[in-house]
Amino acid sequence: MHYMILNYTPPSEYADADAVAAAAEGVVWGAYTRALIEAGVLVGGNALHPSHTATTLRVRGEGRDIQDGPYAASKEQFGGYYIIDVPDLDTALHWAALNPAASSGAVEVRPVVMRGSA
Amino acid sequence: MSATDEIERVARLSHGRLVAILASRTGNVTAAMDALSDAVDRELEVWPVQGVPARPEGWLIATARHRAADAGRTAARAAAAAEALTLMEEERMDMGHAATPDRILNLMFVCAHPAIEARMRTPLMLQLVLGLDARRMAGAFLIAPGTLGQRLTRARAKIEAARIGFALPDGDELAPRLANVLDAVYAAFTVGIDGEGAGDAKSTSLAREALWLGSLIAAQMPEASEAQALFALMLYTQARRPARVDGSGCLIPLDEQDTSLWDARMMADADLALRLAAGAPTLGRYQIEAAIAAAHADRRHGHPTNWGAIAGLYRGLAALHPTTGALTGLAAALGEAGDPAAGLTVFDAADATHAAAYQPWWAVRAHLSALAGASGQAIACYDRAIALCPDPAARAFLERKKANLRSSCLADLPRDFSSTSD
């Protein structure tokens, strides 16, 4: 069973790409990522540029409506995600609780729709 | 007993167990419920003709499996059939052990999982474990039947989609998760008790259903003090029901009830459960609340109510869970212990926003104000409590108290004044 762990972090934490890259390699996030790898549950994931770099697009009738900024304006910003493969929600929540964003911002856990199985 | 009655009895008694068995692998509780309901319909045709089998529960589950496999055949014929056969074999062995009530416990933990919306945990548990339908529950939970049905459907879908596990949590996780389960059961109980008081016949059985769930948890988890204590608390409360209302339909306060009307056997069971809880006490709300109920129950042995001790217990409860109910109980106990001023101080210090719609808050405040000699204040609080009270017996009681207070006020006034004021 695959779950996506979405990291929501306070915007002040990672202001630009360098900060994000440094953090991803840094002690806290690096240790978390390594823990997921060593437990054999990591499927994939990425860190994202800060949300001020986002562009949101809607197609309405003929026209494209393009706007600067993320789709959902929230206090925390969506900063990256992991995909993990674990047996059930409680195990996914166990890993989510260890995610650094859980203590500074919030973590959302979503089951991934599995194709071809179940 | 006719075959129809027998099917209904088996389906009712074993609903939770059968849903748990059917759903524990796939997590699809809706499909399990549907398959079970199909199986009941099928056996309703067969058993009256062929007779009730020796192990009706085993038959129901086998039929439910067949039905589930039939339903799955259109999707993935061979795979579903092969899986269904394997599962049926496993279940047959399961039924042989007969030690499956723990499955119901697992299902209850699923229903009260923190990933399930808090307000839906109790109705979900009643639906999946006891087979109550949303229409019947909607009134008791003050939710429109259609809305409740939709929310329950969404909750069941989440169990499957997010794969909420059927295994019991272990280690540090168990206690907080058990607290969720107990809270959901107690919510069913209080909804039942309150609804019964307000004259809702459908609610009457809800308290008994909750008691049954509580007994099941207590039996399965003898070492869990909070589970024992909740069972004791519900038993004490239920045992007092026959003494609650007088011949004229007016509520009798707990400390004035005729203790010979209390259900002695239920009280003894409650004592026993509370003794089990006391064997390994933990700091929990149900142990304190059950201790308060036990202190009241002690009056049946001829002891006067020890309000000082009860006030102490409420103080502990309010420190642990400063709810409006706990603070109201503390204030009432302080007043009965002879210090209404201290009780009124509790009210004054509390955040009154939650109290606006909480009837006991106003009723106790009225009583304490009257004891402290503030009659005008007391009458205003009685009016507020009466306006908030859905229970006719409690309303009659409050109106009587208010009338008595008014006539004693008038008696104190100069005669010419009292004659013009009415």
XYZ file of C-alpha atoms in Angstrom:
540
model
C 0.000 0.000 0.000
C 1.483 3.342 -1.056
C 0.929 6.540 0.883
C 1.974 10.060 -0.014
C 3.341 12.066 2.878
C 2.947 15.765 2.107
C 5.252 18.113 4.004
C 3.785 21.464 4.991
C 6.405 23.756 6.486
C 6.337 27.320 7.815
C 7.401 29.663 4.940
C 10.083 31.244 7.113
C 11.923 27.933 7.375
C 13.017 27.493 3.760
C 12.952 30.855 2.008
C 14.713 29.923 -1.226
C 15.964 27.001 -3.297
C 19.361 27.015 -1.620
C 17.741 26.754 1.783
C 15.558 23.891 0.546
C 18.520 22.051 -0.963
C 20.603 22.592 2.150
C 17.781 21.361 4.336
C 17.150 18.281 2.196
C 20.804 17.329 2.602
C 20.939 18.615 6.149
C 20.900 16.814 9.445
C 17.179 16.781 10.112
C 15.613 15.978 6.722
C 18.609 13.916 5.633
C 18.263 11.710 8.694
C 14.541 11.284 8.093
C 15.069 10.339 4.447
C 17.815 7.885 5.366
C 15.568 6.330 7.999
C 12.868 5.748 5.364
C 15.419 4.214 2.987
C 16.966 1.976 5.627
C 13.531 0.756 6.722
C 12.904 -0.217 3.098
C 9.677 1.782 2.853
C 10.714 4.697 0.613
C 9.287 4.588 -2.921
C 10.055 8.148 -3.994
C 9.703 11.799 -3.245
C 10.939 15.303 -3.966
C 11.640 18.583 -2.291
C 10.044 21.577 -4.043
C 11.091 25.164 -4.577
C 9.317 27.538 -2.165
C 5.672 28.270 -2.953
C 6.355 31.816 -4.234
C 7.834 30.106 -7.296
C 4.560 28.336 -8.028
C 2.275 29.171 -10.945
C -1.377 28.212 -10.926
C -3.290 27.667 -14.167
C -6.965 27.215 -14.952
C -8.497 26.620 -18.379
C -11.855 28.343 -18.600
C -13.638 28.167 -21.946
C -11.139 29.298 -24.582
C -8.693 31.005 -22.306
C -5.951 30.033 -19.964
C -5.990 31.834 -16.668
C -2.501 31.891 -15.250
C -1.721 33.254 -11.831
C 1.374 33.686 -9.780
C 1.482 31.704 -6.571
C 0.297 28.380 -5.169
C -3.282 27.101 -5.607
C -4.125 27.030 -1.929
C -3.045 29.996 0.125
C -2.217 28.678 3.566
C 0.012 29.665 6.412
C 2.215 26.636 5.869
C 3.559 25.932 2.408
C 3.609 22.621 0.594
C 7.337 21.992 0.479
C 7.760 18.444 -0.759
C 6.527 14.886 -0.493
C 7.533 11.298 0.078
C 5.866 8.175 -1.263
C 6.182 5.255 1.112
C 5.101 1.627 0.870
C 3.754 0.311 4.189
C 1.016 -2.146 5.191
C -1.543 0.194 6.757
C -2.454 3.701 7.878
C -1.076 3.293 11.394
C 2.353 2.457 9.973
C 2.113 5.425 7.603
C 1.179 7.662 10.544
C 4.141 6.316 12.485
C 6.463 7.546 9.706
C 4.522 10.785 9.321
C 5.044 11.544 12.997
C 8.818 11.351 12.474
C 8.661 13.787 9.544
C 10.393 17.072 10.546
C 7.427 19.078 9.186
C 5.118 17.385 11.720
C 6.571 19.427 14.574
C 7.072 22.764 12.794
C 4.113 22.701 10.382
C 1.879 19.801 9.434
C 2.003 16.538 7.531
C -0.810 15.169 5.390
C -1.024 11.452 4.701
C -2.954 10.320 1.637
C -3.382 6.802 0.283
C -2.247 6.479 -3.338
C -4.717 4.880 -5.738
C -3.069 1.637 -6.747
C -3.617 0.643 -10.355
C -3.963 -2.905 -11.547
C -4.152 -4.411 -8.077
C -6.924 -4.738 -5.479
C -38.247 -19.692 18.517
C -39.136 -19.492 14.846
C -36.479 -19.662 12.146
C -37.081 -15.986 11.362
C -36.544 -14.978 14.973
C -33.448 -17.150 15.109
C -31.955 -15.494 12.023
C -32.640 -12.056 13.428
C -31.179 -13.053 16.784
C -28.007 -14.471 15.246
C -27.584 -11.561 12.839
C -28.106 -9.062 15.637
C -25.857 -10.723 18.200
C -23.109 -11.431 15.771
C -23.321 -8.454 13.417
C -20.082 -6.894 14.588
C -18.222 -10.173 14.670
C -19.353 -11.119 11.169
C -18.556 -7.688 9.711
C -15.144 -7.799 11.392
C -14.402 -11.263 10.011
C -15.606 -10.386 6.518
C -13.827 -7.031 6.371
C -10.610 -7.608 8.289
C -8.617 -8.569 5.216
C -10.033 -6.289 2.545
C -10.930 -3.401 4.852
C -14.118 -3.021 2.833
C -16.664 -2.734 5.636
C -19.450 -1.575 3.323
C -19.129 -4.693 1.183
C -19.074 -6.783 4.366
C -22.270 -5.142 5.615
C -23.968 -5.625 2.253
C -22.896 -9.253 1.985
C -24.133 -9.948 5.500
C -27.469 -8.336 4.804
C -27.793 -10.382 1.583
C -26.969 -13.529 3.525
C -29.652 -12.773 6.102
C -32.199 -12.324 3.299
C -31.134 -15.634 1.760
C -31.309 -17.577 5.035
C -34.716 -16.022 5.713
C -35.865 -17.987 2.646
C -34.046 -21.220 3.428
C -34.145 -21.745 7.200
C -37.935 -21.684 7.659
C -38.106 -24.538 5.123
C -35.009 -26.590 5.878
C -34.640 -25.791 9.560
C -32.015 -23.790 11.440
C -28.529 -25.315 11.229
C -26.567 -26.263 14.327
C -24.120 -23.385 13.965
C -26.217 -20.610 12.432
C -23.404 -18.057 12.667
C -21.083 -20.207 10.571
C -23.775 -20.610 7.946
C -24.442 -16.892 7.811
C -20.802 -16.119 7.242
C -20.418 -18.824 4.592
C -23.446 -17.481 2.742
C -22.179 -13.930 3.075
C -18.886 -15.079 1.551
C -20.701 -16.698 -1.370
C -22.644 -13.506 -1.915
C -19.495 -11.385 -1.776
C -17.843 -13.732 -4.263
C -20.893 -13.502 -6.567
C -20.651 -9.737 -6.443
C -16.929 -9.810 -7.173
C -17.245 -12.291 -10.045
C -18.116 -9.647 -12.613
C -14.965 -7.744 -11.718
C -12.321 -10.426 -11.513
C -13.980 -13.803 -11.812
C -11.296 -16.389 -11.256
C -9.230 -14.476 -8.761
C -12.241 -13.546 -6.647
C -13.565 -17.088 -6.595
C -10.212 -18.563 -5.612
C -9.739 -15.966 -2.904
C -13.265 -16.489 -1.616
C -12.655 -20.235 -1.285
C -9.445 -19.659 0.669
C -11.125 -17.157 2.922
C -14.097 -19.436 3.525
C -11.772 -22.174 4.631
C -9.969 -19.826 6.992
C -13.241 -18.571 8.417
C -14.487 -22.080 8.988
C -11.440 -22.641 11.152
C -12.028 -19.289 12.804
C -15.601 -20.191 13.699
C -14.364 -23.511 15.047
C -12.320 -21.713 17.671
C -15.336 -19.665 18.663
C -12.854 -17.299 20.289
C -13.701 -14.455 17.959
C -15.179 -11.733 20.165
C -11.777 -10.061 20.022
C -12.553 -9.368 16.378
C -15.364 -7.091 17.511
C -12.911 -5.261 19.722
C -10.650 -4.746 16.698
C -13.597 -3.402 14.731
C -14.396 -0.990 17.551
C -10.825 0.306 17.473
C -11.157 0.835 13.710
C -14.382 2.808 14.220
C -12.794 5.023 16.876
C -9.541 5.511 14.955
C -8.263 9.099 15.183
C -8.338 9.216 11.356
C -12.158 8.940 11.545
C -14.011 12.214 12.123
C -14.620 12.415 15.894
C -18.374 12.981 15.643
C -18.793 9.934 13.403
C -17.025 7.422 15.665
C -20.024 6.607 17.827
C -22.599 6.258 15.027
C -20.072 4.293 12.950
C -19.504 1.876 15.820
C -23.238 1.454 16.355
C -23.721 0.779 12.668
C -20.844 -1.634 12.092
C -20.824 -3.466 15.414
C -24.528 -3.541 16.220
C -26.090 -3.110 12.792
C -28.150 -0.039 13.726
C -29.256 1.867 10.666
C -28.551 5.525 10.056
C -32.239 6.503 9.966
C -32.783 5.160 13.458
C -29.719 6.866 14.885
C -30.092 10.228 13.169
C -32.611 11.639 15.654
C -30.561 10.682 18.670
C -27.462 12.344 17.228
C -29.345 15.454 16.068
C -28.150 14.986 12.483
C -30.421 14.822 9.415
C -30.770 11.149 8.365
C -29.456 11.796 4.838
C -26.442 13.690 6.153
C -25.634 10.998 8.700
C -25.937 8.341 6.004
C -23.519 10.226 3.738
C -20.990 10.813 6.491
C -21.108 7.147 7.497
C -20.593 6.105 3.884
C -17.590 8.433 3.664
C -16.151 7.083 6.920
C -16.539 3.469 5.750
C -14.891 4.347 2.428
C -11.968 5.891 4.298
C -11.432 2.725 6.323
C -10.854 0.863 3.090
C -9.086 3.536 1.007
C -6.628 4.636 3.699
C -6.357 1.042 4.907
C -7.001 1.597 8.581
C -5.561 -1.586 10.069
C -7.652 -4.103 12.030
C -4.770 -5.043 14.307
C -4.957 -3.629 17.830
C -2.441 -0.845 18.467
C 0.377 -1.821 20.773
C 2.662 -0.174 23.275
C 2.173 3.511 23.985
C -0.462 3.773 21.266
C -2.955 1.508 23.012
C -4.014 3.774 25.890
C -4.951 6.863 23.848
C -6.675 4.719 21.221
C -8.605 2.842 23.904
C -9.669 6.212 25.330
C -11.200 7.029 21.912
C -13.084 3.734 21.917
C -14.387 4.278 25.448
C -15.427 7.854 24.671
C -17.395 6.640 21.657
C -19.166 3.993 23.750
C -19.932 6.469 26.534
C -21.293 8.945 23.975
C -23.743 6.266 22.805
C -24.728 5.668 26.417
C -25.337 9.328 27.259
C -27.223 9.909 24.007
C -29.399 6.940 24.979
C -29.954 8.105 28.559
C -30.689 11.699 27.560
C -32.992 10.647 24.732
C -34.829 8.246 27.010
C -35.423 11.063 29.498
C -36.740 13.268 26.717
C -39.203 10.536 25.752
C -37.520 9.226 22.600
C -38.405 5.515 22.579
C -35.703 4.749 20.010
C -33.031 6.028 22.361
C -34.040 3.689 25.167
C -32.235 0.712 23.715
C -29.168 2.794 22.849
C -28.070 2.890 26.493
C -28.422 -0.896 26.695
C -26.443 -1.344 23.467
C -23.680 0.857 24.872
C -23.718 -1.172 28.075
C -23.297 -4.314 26.006
C -20.318 -2.811 24.130
C -18.860 -1.739 27.468
C -19.234 -5.226 28.899
C -17.514 -6.664 25.854
C -14.511 -4.358 26.172
C -14.321 -4.966 29.916
C -14.353 -8.734 29.354
C -11.716 -8.541 26.624
C -9.402 -6.150 28.444
C -9.537 -7.107 32.130
C -6.282 -5.239 32.782
C -7.496 -1.931 31.301
C -8.651 0.063 34.325
C -10.398 2.737 32.295
C -12.431 0.081 30.435
C -13.506 -1.530 33.728
C -14.328 1.869 35.177
C -16.467 2.921 32.201
C -18.396 -0.336 32.478
C -18.904 0.314 36.210
C -19.986 3.915 35.574
C -22.598 2.859 33.016
C -23.870 0.073 35.298
C -24.286 2.457 38.274
C -26.138 4.943 36.094
C -28.387 2.324 34.521
C -29.094 0.684 37.904
C -30.493 3.958 39.255
C -32.929 4.492 36.380
C -36.004 2.934 38.100
C -35.724 5.424 40.998
C -35.278 8.512 38.867
C -38.865 9.767 38.540
C -41.717 9.946 41.085
C -45.385 9.051 40.569
C -46.198 12.506 39.214
C -43.450 12.335 36.594
C -41.090 14.643 38.464
C -37.359 13.948 38.653
C -36.005 12.830 42.027
C -32.462 14.023 42.685
C -29.878 11.307 43.185
C -29.431 11.864 46.924
C -33.187 11.662 47.572
C -33.900 8.534 45.504
C -35.378 5.427 47.146
C -32.344 3.144 47.079
C -34.524 0.030 47.292
C -35.609 0.785 43.714
C -32.026 0.627 42.447
C -31.126 -2.552 40.567
C -29.095 -4.374 43.236
C -27.546 -6.937 40.891
C -26.389 -4.264 38.455
C -24.935 -2.257 41.355
C -23.043 -5.353 42.532
C -21.662 -5.880 39.015
C -20.607 -2.231 38.990
C -18.808 -2.640 42.333
C -17.013 -5.658 40.927
C -15.881 -3.852 37.766
C -14.671 -0.905 39.821
C -12.712 -3.239 42.121
C -11.006 -4.670 39.036
C -10.149 -1.134 37.914
C -8.752 -0.340 41.363
C -6.388 -3.321 41.062
C -4.135 -1.351 38.703
C -5.313 2.239 38.868
C -4.318 4.742 36.209
C -5.189 8.404 36.081
C -8.318 8.495 33.950
C -11.658 10.252 33.811
C -13.765 7.089 33.950
C -12.091 5.859 37.137
C -12.885 9.179 38.802
C -16.442 9.321 37.445
C -17.099 5.722 38.474
C -15.728 6.504 41.944
C -18.201 9.391 42.191
C -21.051 7.084 41.132
C -19.847 4.497 43.678
C -19.833 7.142 46.418
C -23.478 7.933 45.614
C -24.286 4.215 45.455
C -22.890 3.760 48.960
C -26.117 5.307 50.309
C -27.853 1.977 49.673
C -25.855 0.534 52.570
C -27.371 3.154 54.886
C -24.419 5.574 54.769
C -25.182 9.269 54.304
C -23.818 10.747 51.042
C -20.241 11.874 51.627
C -20.357 15.184 49.740
C -16.913 16.201 50.927
C -15.357 13.135 49.315
C -17.434 13.636 46.159
C -16.276 17.266 45.935
C -12.681 16.024 46.202
C -13.229 13.568 43.342
C -14.811 16.273 41.181
C -11.852 18.506 41.939
C -9.578 15.787 40.574
C -11.819 15.307 37.541
C -11.879 19.049 36.847
C -8.082 19.171 37.091
C -7.765 16.278 34.622
C -10.584 17.302 32.253
C -11.871 20.808 33.001
C -15.146 20.266 31.164
C -18.317 22.196 31.892
C -19.836 19.011 33.303
C -16.968 18.411 35.736
C -17.047 22.018 36.977
C -20.827 21.849 37.409
C -20.446 18.643 39.435
C -17.750 20.224 41.580
C -19.895 23.289 42.293
C -22.907 21.133 43.181
C -20.876 18.929 45.528
C -19.328 21.943 47.284
C -22.814 23.379 47.784
C -24.182 20.120 49.199
C -21.136 19.832 51.437
C -22.276 23.068 53.062
C -20.380 25.755 51.175
C -22.593 27.213 48.415
C -20.390 30.299 48.219
C -17.408 28.128 47.219
C -19.621 26.469 44.593
C -20.634 29.819 43.140
C -16.975 30.822 43.000
C -16.329 27.815 40.728
C -18.995 29.119 38.327
C -17.661 32.669 38.437
C -14.108 31.510 37.680
C -15.121 29.259 34.773
C -15.278 30.166 31.118
C -19.028 30.517 30.649
C -19.099 30.248 26.841
C -19.582 26.470 26.861
C -22.149 26.766 29.634
C -24.614 28.885 27.664
C -26.578 25.849 26.457
C -25.726 23.417 29.278
C -28.813 22.950 31.420
C -27.212 21.465 34.596
C -24.917 24.501 34.851
C -27.950 26.783 35.248
C -29.898 24.369 37.453
C -27.015 23.971 39.912
C -26.264 27.676 39.822
C -29.910 28.353 40.668
C -29.816 25.906 43.568
C -26.586 27.356 44.984
C -27.839 30.926 44.597
C -30.976 29.977 46.529
C -28.878 28.354 49.266
C -26.755 31.511 49.452
C -29.892 33.640 49.798
C -29.761 35.301 46.363
C -33.368 34.471 45.401
C -33.680 36.833 42.442
C -30.531 35.398 40.878
C -31.761 31.880 41.624
C -35.106 32.407 39.874
C -33.401 33.865 36.794
C -31.104 30.808 36.636
C -34.050 28.411 37.070
C -35.789 30.112 34.143
C -32.693 29.645 32.020
C -32.363 25.971 33.025
C -36.051 25.284 32.341
C -35.746 26.844 28.884
C -32.798 24.541 28.108
C -34.338 21.329 29.491
C -35.691 18.748 26.995
C -36.487 16.173 29.695
C -40.062 16.532 31.066
C -39.197 14.968 34.457
C -36.251 17.295 34.992
C -38.333 20.254 33.832
C -41.097 19.394 36.314
C -38.461 19.193 39.056
C -36.967 22.578 38.139
C -40.388 24.203 37.967
C -41.295 22.831 41.389
C -38.040 24.156 42.887
C -38.636 27.538 41.339
C -42.249 27.671 42.609
C -41.148 26.725 46.138
C -38.488 29.393 46.081
C -40.952 32.011 44.879
C -43.523 31.189 47.562
C -40.867 31.261 50.307
C -39.717 34.671 49.011
C -43.259 35.957 49.081
C -43.761 34.615 52.608
C -40.820 36.734 53.728
C -42.246 39.925 52.248
C -44.672 42.303 53.983
C -48.214 41.154 53.343
C -49.439 44.153 51.350
C -46.410 43.900 49.038
C -46.946 40.230 48.285
C -50.606 40.718 47.429
C -49.808 43.321 44.758
C -46.903 41.498 43.215
C -48.840 38.574 41.830
